[in-house]
CSV table of C-alpha atoms and ligand atoms in Angstrom, one decimal:
chain,number,residue,atom,x,y,z
A,27,MET,CA,0.2,0.3,0.1
A,28,ALA,CA,1.9,3.2,-1.4
A,29,ASP,CA,-0.1,5.9,0.5
A,30,LYS,CA,-0.3,4.0,3.6
A,31,LYS,CA,1.6,6.3,6.6
A,32,PHE,CA,1.9,6.2,10.0
A,33,GLU,CA,2.5,9.3,12.2
A,34,LEU,CA,3.9,9.2,15.4
A,35,THR,CA,4.0,12.4,17.6
A,36,GLU,CA,5.7,13.0,20.2
A,37,VAL,CA,2.7,14.7,22.5
A,38,SER,CA,4.8,17.3,24.9
A,39,SER,CA,6.2,18.5,22.1
A,40,GLY,CA,4.0,18.2,19.9
A,41,LYS,CA,7.1,17.0,17.2
A,42,LYS,CA,5.8,14.9,15.0
A,43,ALA,CA,7.1,12.2,12.1
A,44,VAL,CA,5.9,10.5,9.8
A,45,LEU,CA,7.1,6.8,9.6
A,46,PRO,CA,7.4,4.9,6.1
A,47,PHE,CA,5.5,1.4,5.9
A,48,ARG,CA,7.0,-1.6,4.9
A,49,SER,CA,4.4,-4.5,3.2
A,50,GLY,CA,5.7,-8.2,1.9
A,51,THR,CA,3.7,-10.5,-0.5
A,52,LEU,CA,1.3,-11.8,2.7
A,53,GLY,CA,1.0,-10.5,6.6
A,54,PRO,CA,0.6,-7.3,9.1
A,55,ASP,CA,3.2,-4.5,7.0
A,56,VAL,CA,5.8,-2.8,9.0
A,57,ILE,CA,6.9,0.1,10.6
A,58,ASP,CA,10.2,0.9,9.6
A,59,VAL,CA,11.3,2.4,13.2
A,60,ALA,CA,15.1,3.1,12.1
A,61,SER,CA,14.5,7.0,11.9
A,62,LEU,CA,13.3,6.9,15.6
A,63,PRO,CA,16.3,8.5,17.5
A,64,LYS,CA,17.2,11.0,14.6
A,65,GLU,CA,13.5,12.2,15.6
A,66,PHE,CA,12.5,12.0,18.8
A,67,ASP,CA,16.5,10.2,20.4
A,68,ALA,CA,13.7,7.3,21.7
A,69,PHE,CA,14.6,3.6,20.9
A,70,THR,CA,11.7,0.9,21.1
A,71,ILE,CA,11.8,-1.6,23.4
A,72,ASP,CA,9.7,-5.3,22.5
A,73,PRO,CA,10.9,-7.9,25.4
A,74,GLY,CA,10.6,-11.0,23.9
A,75,PHE,CA,9.9,-9.2,20.3
A,76,GLY,CA,6.4,-10.2,20.0
A,77,VAL,CA,6.2,-7.7,17.4
A,78,THR,CA,9.2,-6.7,15.9
A,79,ALA,CA,10.5,-7.6,12.4
A,80,ALA,CA,14.4,-8.5,12.7
A,81,CYS,CA,15.2,-8.7,8.9
A,82,ASP,CA,13.0,-9.2,5.5
A,83,SER,CA,12.8,-13.0,4.2
A,84,LYS,CA,11.5,-15.3,1.5
A,85,ILE,CA,11.9,-18.4,3.2
A,86,THR,CA,8.8,-19.5,5.3
A,87,TYR,CA,5.4,-17.7,6.0
A,88,ILE,CA,2.8,-18.2,9.2
A,89,ASP,CA,-0.5,-16.6,10.2
A,90,GLY,CA,-0.6,-17.3,13.5
A,91,ASP,CA,-4.2,-16.6,14.0
A,92,ALA,CA,-5.5,-18.9,10.6
A,93,GLY,CA,-3.0,-21.8,11.2
A,94,VAL,CA,-1.2,-21.5,8.3
A,95,LEU,CA,2.3,-22.4,7.6
A,96,MET,CA,3.5,-22.0,3.9
A,97,HIS,CA,6.8,-22.4,2.7
A,98,ARG,CA,8.2,-20.9,-0.1
A,99,GLY,CA,4.9,-19.7,-0.7
A,100,TYR,CA,3.7,-24.0,-0.6
A,101,PRO,CA,1.1,-25.1,2.6
A,102,ILE,CA,2.7,-28.0,4.7
A,103,GLU,CA,-0.5,-30.1,4.7
A,104,GLN,CA,0.5,-30.2,0.8
A,105,LEU,CA,4.1,-31.0,1.3
A,106,ALA,CA,3.1,-33.0,4.0
A,107,GLU,CA,1.5,-35.3,2.4
A,108,LYS,CA,3.1,-35.2,-1.1
A,109,SER,CA,6.3,-34.3,-0.5
A,110,SER,CA,8.9,-35.5,1.0
A,111,TYR,CA,12.1,-34.2,4.1
A,112,MET,CA,15.4,-34.1,0.7
A,113,GLU,CA,12.8,-32.0,-1.6
A,114,VAL,CA,11.8,-29.7,1.4
A,115,CYS,CA,15.4,-29.0,2.0
A,116,TYR,CA,16.7,-28.6,-1.6
A,117,LEU,CA,12.7,-25.9,-1.6
A,118,LEU,CA,13.9,-24.1,1.7
A,119,LEU,CA,17.6,-23.7,0.4
A,120,ASN,CA,16.1,-22.7,-3.3
A,121,GLY,CA,13.1,-21.5,-3.3
A,122,GLU,CA,11.5,-23.8,-5.9
A,123,LEU,CA,10.6,-27.2,-6.2
A,124,PRO,CA,13.3,-29.3,-7.5
A,125,GLY,CA,12.6,-31.4,-11.2
A,126,ALA,CA,13.4,-35.2,-10.9
A,127,GLY,CA,17.4,-34.4,-11.8
A,128,GLN,CA,17.7,-31.6,-9.6
A,129,LEU,CA,16.3,-34.2,-7.0
A,130,ASP,CA,18.6,-36.8,-7.9
A,131,LYS,CA,21.5,-34.4,-8.1
A,132,PHE,CA,20.9,-32.7,-4.4
A,133,THR,CA,20.8,-36.7,-2.5
A,134,ASN,CA,23.4,-37.4,-4.3
A,135,ASP,CA,25.6,-34.2,-2.7
A,136,ILE,CA,24.0,-34.6,1.1
A,137,ARG,CA,24.4,-38.5,0.9
A,138,HIS,CA,28.5,-37.9,-0.1
A,139,HIS,CA,28.7,-35.8,3.0
A,140,THR,CA,27.7,-38.1,5.4
A,141,MET,CA,30.9,-39.1,7.2
A,142,ILE,CA,32.6,-37.4,9.8
A,143,ASN,CA,36.2,-36.6,10.4
A,144,GLU,CA,37.7,-39.8,12.4
A,145,SER,CA,39.3,-36.9,15.0
A,146,LEU,CA,35.8,-35.8,15.0
A,147,LEU,CA,34.1,-39.1,16.8
A,148,ARG,CA,37.2,-38.6,18.8
A,149,PHE,CA,35.2,-36.5,21.0
A,150,TYR,CA,32.3,-38.6,22.4
A,151,ASN,CA,35.2,-40.0,24.3
A,152,GLY,CA,35.8,-37.1,26.3
A,153,PHE,CA,31.6,-37.0,26.8
A,154,HIS,CA,30.8,-39.1,29.7
A,155,HIS,CA,27.9,-42.0,29.3
A,156,ASN,CA,24.5,-39.6,30.9
A,157,ALA,CA,25.6,-36.6,28.9
A,158,HIS,CA,22.5,-35.3,27.8
A,159,PRO,CA,22.8,-35.8,23.9
A,160,MET,CA,22.1,-32.3,23.1
A,161,ALA,CA,24.9,-31.1,25.2
A,162,MET,CA,27.2,-33.5,22.4
A,163,VAL,CA,25.6,-32.7,19.2
A,164,SER,CA,25.9,-28.6,20.8
A,165,ALA,CA,29.7,-29.1,21.0
A,166,VAL,CA,30.3,-31.6,18.1
A,167,VAL,CA,28.5,-29.5,16.0
A,168,ALA,CA,30.8,-26.6,17.2
A,169,SER,CA,34.2,-28.2,16.4
A,170,MET,CA,33.1,-28.3,12.8
A,171,SER,CA,34.6,-24.8,12.5
A,172,ALA,CA,37.8,-26.3,13.2
A,173,PHE,CA,37.7,-28.7,11.0
A,174,TYR,CA,36.6,-26.0,8.3
A,175,HIS,CA,37.6,-23.2,9.0
A,176,ASP,CA,40.3,-22.0,6.4
A,177,THR,CA,38.2,-23.9,4.1
A,178,MET,CA,35.3,-21.3,4.8
A,179,ASP,CA,34.8,-18.2,3.1
A,180,ILE,CA,31.2,-17.3,3.9
A,181,HIS,CA,31.8,-14.7,0.9
A,182,ASN,CA,32.2,-17.6,-2.0
A,183,PRO,CA,28.4,-18.7,-2.3
A,184,ARG,CA,30.3,-22.4,-3.9
A,185,HIS,CA,31.7,-22.6,0.1
A,186,ARG,CA,28.3,-21.7,1.3
A,187,GLU,CA,26.5,-24.7,-0.7
A,188,ILE,CA,29.2,-27.1,0.4
A,189,PHE,CA,28.2,-25.9,4.2
A,190,ALA,CA,24.4,-26.2,3.7
A,191,HIS,CA,25.7,-30.1,2.2
A,192,ARG,CA,27.6,-31.0,5.2
A,193,VAL,CA,25.6,-29.4,7.5
A,194,ILE,CA,22.2,-31.8,6.7
A,195,ALA,CA,24.3,-35.5,5.8
A,196,LYS,CA,26.5,-34.5,8.8
A,197,LEU,CA,23.7,-33.9,11.7
A,198,PRO,CA,22.2,-37.2,11.7
A,199,THR,CA,25.6,-39.2,11.9
A,200,ILE,CA,26.1,-36.9,14.9
A,201,ALA,CA,23.3,-37.6,16.7
A,202,ALA,CA,23.3,-41.5,15.4
A,203,ALA,CA,26.9,-40.9,17.6
A,204,ALA,CA,25.5,-39.3,20.5
A,205,HIS,CA,23.3,-41.9,21.2
A,206,LYS,CA,25.9,-45.3,20.2
A,207,HIS,CA,27.9,-42.8,22.8
A,208,SER,CA,25.4,-42.5,25.4
A,209,LEU,CA,24.4,-46.4,24.9
A,210,GLY,CA,28.7,-48.5,24.9
A,211,GLN,CA,27.7,-49.6,20.8
A,212,PRO,CA,29.9,-49.1,18.4
A,213,PHE,CA,29.5,-45.8,16.2
A,214,VAL,CA,27.8,-46.9,12.8
A,215,TYR,CA,28.9,-45.4,9.5
A,216,PRO,CA,26.5,-44.1,7.3
A,217,ARG,CA,25.2,-46.1,4.6
A,218,ASN,CA,25.2,-44.1,1.3
A,219,ASP,CA,22.7,-46.4,-0.3
A,220,LEU,CA,20.2,-45.9,1.9
A,221,SER,CA,17.2,-43.1,1.9
A,222,TYR,CA,18.6,-39.7,4.5
A,223,CYS,CA,16.2,-41.4,6.7
A,224,GLU,CA,16.7,-44.3,6.4
A,225,ASN,CA,20.3,-44.1,7.0
A,226,LEU,CA,19.9,-42.4,10.2
A,227,LEU,CA,17.4,-45.3,11.9
A,228,HIS,CA,20.8,-47.6,10.7
A,229,MET,CA,23.3,-45.5,12.0
A,230,PHE,CA,21.1,-45.2,15.2
A,231,PHE,CA,20.1,-49.1,15.6
A,232,ALA,CA,22.0,-51.4,13.7
A,233,VAL,CA,25.0,-53.3,15.4
A,234,PRO,CA,28.0,-54.7,13.8
A,235,CYS,CA,27.3,-58.0,15.0
A,236,ALA,CA,23.7,-59.1,13.3
A,237,PRO,CA,22.0,-58.1,10.2
A,238,TYR,CA,19.7,-54.5,10.6
A,239,ILE,CA,17.0,-54.2,8.1
A,240,VAL,CA,15.1,-50.6,8.7
A,241,ASN,CA,11.4,-51.0,8.8
A,242,PRO,CA,10.1,-48.6,5.9
A,243,VAL,CA,7.0,-47.7,8.3
A,244,ALA,CA,9.8,-45.8,10.6
A,245,ALA,CA,11.1,-44.2,7.9
A,246,GLU,CA,8.3,-42.6,6.1
A,247,ALA,CA,7.1,-41.5,9.8
A,248,LEU,CA,10.6,-40.1,9.9
A,249,ASP,CA,10.1,-38.6,7.0
A,250,LEU,CA,7.0,-36.8,8.0
A,251,LEU,CA,8.8,-35.9,11.1
A,252,PHE,CA,11.3,-33.5,9.8
A,253,ILE,CA,9.2,-32.4,6.9
A,254,LEU,CA,7.4,-30.5,10.3
A,255,HIS,CA,9.9,-29.7,11.5
A,256,ALA,CA,12.1,-28.6,8.9
A,257,ASP,CA,11.7,-24.6,9.2
A,258,HIS,CA,9.6,-21.8,11.2
A,259,GLU,CA,10.8,-19.0,10.4
A,260,GLN,CA,12.0,-16.7,13.2
A,261,ASN,CA,11.5,-18.8,15.6
A,262,ALA,CA,14.9,-18.4,18.8
A,263,SER,CA,17.0,-20.8,17.9
A,264,THR,CA,16.8,-19.5,14.2
A,265,SER,CA,17.2,-15.9,15.5
A,266,THR,CA,20.6,-17.3,17.2
A,267,VAL,CA,21.3,-18.6,14.0
A,268,ARG,CA,21.5,-15.0,12.5
A,269,LEU,CA,22.6,-13.5,15.5
A,270,ALA,CA,25.3,-15.3,15.5
A,271,GLY,CA,26.0,-15.4,11.9
A,272,SER,CA,25.9,-11.1,11.6
A,273,THR,CA,28.5,-10.9,13.1
A,274,GLY,CA,30.6,-13.1,10.6
A,275,THR,CA,30.8,-16.1,12.5
A,276,ASN,CA,32.2,-19.4,11.4
A,277,PRO,CA,29.1,-20.8,10.7
A,278,TYR,CA,29.4,-24.1,12.2
A,279,ALA,CA,29.6,-22.3,15.3
A,280,ALA,CA,26.7,-20.6,14.3
A,281,ILE,CA,24.7,-23.4,13.5
A,282,SER,CA,26.1,-25.0,17.5
A,283,ALA,CA,24.4,-21.8,18.5
A,284,GLY,CA,21.4,-22.5,17.2
A,285,VAL,CA,21.0,-26.5,18.5
A,286,ALA,CA,22.1,-24.6,22.3
A,287,ALA,CA,19.3,-22.5,21.7
A,288,LEU,CA,16.0,-25.2,20.4
A,289,TRP,CA,17.4,-27.3,24.1
A,290,GLY,CA,15.3,-25.3,26.3
A,291,PRO,CA,11.9,-26.3,27.0
A,292,ALA,CA,10.1,-23.4,25.9
A,293,HIS,CA,11.1,-23.9,22.2
A,294,GLY,CA,12.8,-27.6,20.8
A,295,GLY,CA,13.2,-29.4,24.6
A,296,ALA,CA,9.5,-29.1,24.7
A,297,ASN,CA,9.1,-32.7,22.5
A,298,GLU,CA,11.0,-34.1,25.7
A,299,ALA,CA,9.1,-32.5,28.2
A,300,VAL,CA,5.7,-33.1,26.8
A,301,LEU,CA,6.7,-37.4,27.0
A,302,ALA,CA,8.2,-36.8,30.7
A,303,MET,CA,4.7,-34.7,31.7
A,304,LEU,CA,2.8,-37.7,29.9
A,305,GLU,CA,4.5,-40.2,32.5
A,306,GLN,CA,4.0,-38.0,35.2
A,307,ILE,CA,0.4,-37.9,34.9
A,308,GLY,CA,0.2,-41.1,34.9
A,309,THR,CA,-3.4,-41.9,34.4
A,310,VAL,CA,-6.6,-40.0,32.6
A,311,ASP,CA,-7.9,-39.5,36.4
A,312,ASN,CA,-4.9,-37.1,37.5
A,313,ILE,CA,-5.2,-35.0,34.0
A,314,PRO,CA,-7.6,-32.0,36.2
A,315,LYS,CA,-4.7,-32.0,39.4
A,316,TYR,CA,-2.2,-31.1,35.9
A,317,LEU,CA,-4.1,-28.8,34.6
A,318,ALA,CA,-5.5,-27.0,38.2
A,319,MET,CA,-1.2,-26.4,38.6
A,320,ALA,CA,-1.0,-25.6,34.8
A,321,LYS,CA,-3.2,-22.8,35.3
A,322,ASP,CA,-1.2,-22.1,39.3
A,323,LYS,CA,1.4,-19.5,37.8
A,324,SER,CA,3.4,-20.1,41.8
A,325,SER,CA,3.5,-23.5,40.6
A,326,HIS,CA,5.6,-22.9,37.4
A,327,PHE,CA,4.9,-26.1,35.6
A,328,ARG,CA,3.6,-25.8,32.4
A,329,LEU,CA,1.6,-27.5,29.7
A,330,MET,CA,4.0,-29.1,28.5
A,331,GLY,CA,3.9,-28.7,23.8
A,332,PHE,CA,0.7,-26.4,25.0
A,333,GLY,CA,0.7,-22.6,23.5
A,334,HIS,CA,2.8,-20.9,21.3
A,335,ARG,CA,4.2,-17.5,20.6
A,336,VAL,CA,2.8,-17.1,16.9
A,337,TYR,CA,0.1,-19.5,16.9
A,338,LYS,CA,-3.2,-18.5,18.4
A,339,ASN,CA,-5.1,-20.9,16.3
A,340,PHE,CA,-4.0,-24.6,16.1
A,341,ASP,CA,-0.2,-25.6,15.0
A,342,PRO,CA,-1.3,-26.9,11.4
A,343,ARG,CA,2.2,-29.6,12.4
A,344,ALA,CA,0.1,-30.6,15.2
A,345,LYS,CA,-2.6,-31.5,13.5
A,346,ILE,CA,-1.0,-33.8,10.9
A,347,ILE,CA,1.2,-35.0,13.5
A,348,ARG,CA,-2.2,-36.4,15.7
A,349,ALA,CA,-3.2,-37.8,12.7
A,350,ALA,CA,0.1,-39.6,11.7
A,351,CYS,CA,0.1,-40.8,15.4
A,352,HIS,CA,-3.6,-43.3,14.2
A,353,LYS,CA,-1.6,-44.8,11.0
A,354,VAL,CA,2.1,-45.0,12.4
A,355,LEU,CA,1.0,-47.1,15.6
A,356,LYS,CA,-1.2,-49.0,13.7
A,357,SER,CA,1.5,-50.1,11.4
A,358,LEU,CA,3.4,-50.9,13.9
A,359,GLY,CA,1.0,-52.7,15.6
A,360,GLN,CA,0.7,-50.5,18.4
A,361,THR,CA,-3.1,-49.3,18.5
A,362,ASN,CA,-3.1,-49.3,22.1
A,363,ASN,CA,-0.3,-47.2,23.5
A,364,PRO,CA,-1.2,-45.8,26.6
A,365,LEU,CA,0.7,-42.8,26.2
A,366,PHE,CA,-0.7,-41.1,23.0
A,367,GLU,CA,-4.1,-41.8,24.7
A,368,LEU,CA,-3.1,-40.0,27.8
A,369,ALA,CA,-2.0,-37.4,25.1
A,370,LEU,CA,-5.9,-37.0,23.6
A,371,LYS,CA,-7.4,-37.0,26.8
A,372,LEU,CA,-5.3,-34.3,28.2
A,373,GLU,CA,-6.3,-32.2,24.7
A,374,GLU,CA,-9.1,-32.9,24.7
A,375,ILE,CA,-10.1,-32.2,28.4
A,376,ALA,CA,-7.7,-28.9,28.1
A,377,LEU,CA,-9.3,-27.0,24.9
A,378,LYS,CA,-12.8,-27.1,26.9
A,379,ASP,CA,-11.2,-25.1,30.0
A,380,ASP,CA,-11.7,-21.5,29.6
A,381,TYR,CA,-7.8,-20.3,30.8
A,382,PHE,CA,-6.5,-22.2,27.9
A,383,VAL,CA,-9.4,-21.4,25.4
A,384,GLU,CA,-9.3,-18.1,26.4
A,385,ARG,CA,-5.3,-17.4,26.4
A,386,LYS,CA,-5.5,-19.6,23.2
A,387,LEU,CA,-3.6,-22.5,24.0
A,388,TYR,CA,-3.5,-25.0,21.8
A,389,PRO,CA,-1.1,-28.3,21.1
A,390,ASN,CA,1.8,-26.8,19.5
A,391,VAL,CA,4.2,-29.5,17.4
A,392,ASP,CA,5.9,-30.9,20.1
A,393,PHE,CA,3.2,-32.0,21.9
A,394,TYR,CA,2.8,-35.8,19.6
A,395,SER,CA,6.1,-36.0,18.3
A,396,GLY,CA,7.2,-37.3,21.4
A,397,VAL,CA,5.0,-40.6,20.8
A,398,ILE,CA,6.3,-41.4,17.4
A,399,TYR,CA,9.9,-40.8,18.6
A,400,SER,CA,8.6,-43.5,21.0
A,401,ALA,CA,7.1,-45.9,18.7
A,402,LEU,CA,10.0,-45.6,17.2
A,403,ASN,CA,12.4,-46.6,19.8
A,404,ILE,CA,13.9,-43.4,19.7
A,405,PRO,CA,14.7,-43.0,23.7
A,406,ARG,CA,13.3,-39.7,25.3
A,407,ALA,CA,16.7,-37.9,25.5
A,408,MET,CA,17.6,-38.5,22.0
A,409,PHE,CA,14.1,-36.2,21.0
A,410,THR,CA,15.0,-32.8,21.0
A,411,VAL,CA,17.8,-33.8,19.0
A,412,MET,CA,15.7,-35.3,16.2
A,413,PHE,CA,14.4,-32.1,16.1
A,414,ALA,CA,18.1,-30.2,15.4
A,415,VAL,CA,18.7,-32.2,13.0
A,416,ALA,CA,15.2,-31.8,10.9
A,417,ARG,CA,15.8,-27.9,11.7
A,418,ALA,CA,19.2,-27.8,10.4
A,419,VAL,CA,18.1,-26.8,6.9
A,420,GLY,CA,15.8,-24.1,8.4
A,421,TRP,CA,18.9,-22.7,9.9
A,422,VAL,CA,21.4,-22.7,7.3
A,423,ALA,CA,18.6,-21.5,4.7
A,424,HIS,CA,17.9,-18.6,6.9
A,425,TRP,CA,22.0,-18.7,7.4
A,426,GLN,CA,22.2,-18.1,3.3
A,427,GLU,CA,19.6,-16.0,2.5
A,428,MET,CA,20.4,-13.3,5.3
A,429,ILE,CA,24.8,-14.0,3.8
A,430,ALA,CA,23.8,-13.6,0.7
A,431,ASP,CA,22.1,-10.2,1.6
A,432,PRO,CA,24.0,-7.2,0.8
A,433,ALA,CA,21.7,-5.2,3.6
A,434,MET,CA,23.7,-7.6,6.2
A,435,ARG,CA,24.3,-5.9,9.1
A,436,ILE,CA,25.1,-7.1,12.6
A,437,GLY,CA,22.5,-8.0,14.7
A,438,ARG,CA,22.6,-5.7,17.8
A,439,PRO,CA,19.7,-4.8,20.2
A,440,ARG,CA,19.6,-2.2,21.9
A,441,GLN,CA,18.3,-1.8,25.9
A,442,LEU,CA,16.4,0.8,28.4
A,443,TYR,CA,19.1,1.0,30.9
A,444,THR,CA,17.7,1.0,34.5
A,445,GLY,CA,20.8,0.8,37.0
A,446,PRO,CA,22.4,2.8,38.7
A,447,GLY,CA,23.5,7.2,37.4
A,448,LYS,CA,27.4,7.5,37.5
A,449,ARG,CA,28.1,8.0,40.9
A,450,ASP,CA,32.2,8.2,42.0
A,451,TYR,CA,34.2,5.6,42.5
A,452,VAL,CA,34.8,4.6,46.5
A,453,GLU,CA,38.2,3.3,47.9
A,454,ILE,CA,37.8,-0.5,48.9
A,455,GLY,CA,38.4,0.4,52.5
A,456,LYS,CA,36.2,3.1,53.0
A,457,ARG,CA,32.6,0.9,51.8
B,505,LIG,N1,0.9,-23.9,30.3
B,505,LIG,C1,-0.3,-22.9,31.2
B,505,LIG,N2,-0.3,-21.7,30.6
B,505,LIG,C2,0.6,-21.4,29.7
B,505,LIG,C3,1.4,-22.2,29.2
B,505,LIG,C4,0.8,-23.4,29.0
B,505,LIG,N3,2.1,-24.6,28.4
B,505,LIG,N4,1.9,-21.1,28.0
B,505,LIG,C5,1.4,-20.5,28.3
B,505,LIG,N5,0.4,-19.8,29.0
B,505,LIG,C6,0.1,-19.1,29.9
B,505,LIG,C7,0.7,-18.0,30.2
B,505,LIG,O1,0.9,-18.3,31.5
B,505,LIG,C8,0.0,-16.4,30.0
B,505,LIG,O2,-0.9,-17.2,31.0
B,505,LIG,P1,-0.8,-14.8,31.3
B,505,LIG,O3,-1.6,-14.3,30.2
B,505,LIG,O4,-2.4,-15.5,32.2
B,505,LIG,O5,-0.3,-14.2,32.2
B,505,LIG,C9,-0.2,-16.7,29.3
B,505,LIG,O6,-0.4,-18.4,28.8
B,505,LIG,C10,0.4,-16.6,27.4
B,505,LIG,O7,2.0,-16.7,27.9
B,505,LIG,P2,3.3,-16.5,27.5
B,505,LIG,O8,4.5,-16.8,28.3
B,505,LIG,O9,3.7,-15.1,27.6
B,505,LIG,O10,3.5,-16.7,26.4
B,505,LIG,P3,5.2,-16.4,24.9
B,505,LIG,O11,4.3,-16.6,23.9
B,505,LIG,O12,5.6,-15.4,25.4
B,505,LIG,O13,5.1,-18.0,25.8
B,505,LIG,C11,5.8,-20.5,25.0
B,505,LIG,C12,5.3,-18.9,24.5
B,505,LIG,C13,7.3,-20.8,25.3
B,505,LIG,C14,5.4,-21.6,23.8
B,505,LIG,C15,4.9,-21.2,25.8
B,505,LIG,O14,3.1,-21.2,25.2
B,505,LIG,C16,4.5,-22.1,26.9
B,505,LIG,O15,5.8,-22.2,27.9
B,505,LIG,N6,4.8,-23.2,26.3
B,505,LIG,C17,4.8,-24.4,27.0
B,505,LIG,C18,6.6,-24.9,26.3
B,505,LIG,C19,6.0,-25.6,24.6
B,505,LIG,O16,5.3,-25.8,24.2
B,505,LIG,N7,6.7,-24.8,24.4
B,505,LIG,C20,7.2,-25.6,22.8
B,505,LIG,C21,6.7,-24.3,21.7
B,505,LIG,S1,7.0,-24.8,20.2
B,505,LIG,C22,8.6,-24.9,19.5
B,505,LIG,O17,9.3,-24.1,20.0
B,505,LIG,C23,9.1,-25.8,19.0
């Protein structure tokens, strides 16, 4: 809207400034506040970045009120039904769906980067067997920067492309090595004849002393979960990758920062927390007690997997995963899965409760994903690692978009200082 303008008035002085509006292809306009310090000697403040756009982006669009999620314009429902994780990776990175030849080449490029340096593999021995896998994964991903530093020029598009392939290809290997380390089992090398998710399951569950055949139902279920987790615009971990990357740091280090941000229970760590919560609730009779705790602010207990900063209607990913749970559990012969039954009942009861209705708190992507991971025998501590593997492509796509943008600047928020005013130093003996 070319003629739309926003006028800001400082009431006491009557001073006015006209702030430009900018419109995207979809979604709310943004007000460009860059001139505020000059016009009014003022910054804006928005703790938690609830209403602040940090960048322009062409990758993912969310309409939280309508429950819409689209990657490069394609609705998540269509991608989940018709696409594959590899195809979604290509789409996120390149902006368009690939042709058959392009998809083959891309898949092949990923396949040929699945091994990790043997020295990197030795890092795992430094961890105690019960180290949380997210700690191992973030440390090993950060350590990749040591292996690819001199050969990584962030301004070279080909280097950026190889970086993308390496991150997507090696994350399953790094995740599986963390899993094997915690079990005390030998590391299983990747197999390039398998698909992305088949290979991940092979590295997780194969042992050298027995044949292992990947269950196609499991690989398909994982592929679907990975599509649903691949990107989610400027979420906390992606914004972390962008912020770290904006300093020009080694991009593997920036991805490691994203892994760290994802780990928290308010973000990707919620999938692990949901399972812990369901196990704690135990039976349907206990649901009212836990709902009462979730509503009581002094309890510090939240209904994990419920609520979202952006979705104030259903999270479309949760809808797809809930439907997939029925299908996957049936295919795996686990129709009477007590955790899934409990989760369904918890959702039903919570969505009738005024507290959750008024605050528009619905199940998010993490509410049901753990049910599928558990059914695939992936241990609870590995759930957030799975999320990190799938989200790596989103982090890389956003990092690439940012670095390729000539307008990129270091990310550097301002603050409202509330500490003491100027005062003079007092010698230690006089304090
Ligand atoms: N259980 C109980 N109450 C909740 C919950 C919840 N899960 N989520 C939000 N609320 C309440 C808040 O207490 C607040 O109530 P109030 O208005 O009376 O003070 C209100 O709903 C708004 O919540 P905020 O915390 O202000 O919402 P915000 O956008 O900052 O937080 C978040 C979003 C972090 C996802 C929150 O809903 C939450 O903690 N959920 C549980 C953790 C979770 O599932 N995280 C995964 C998110 S999806 C992802 O990152 C992949």
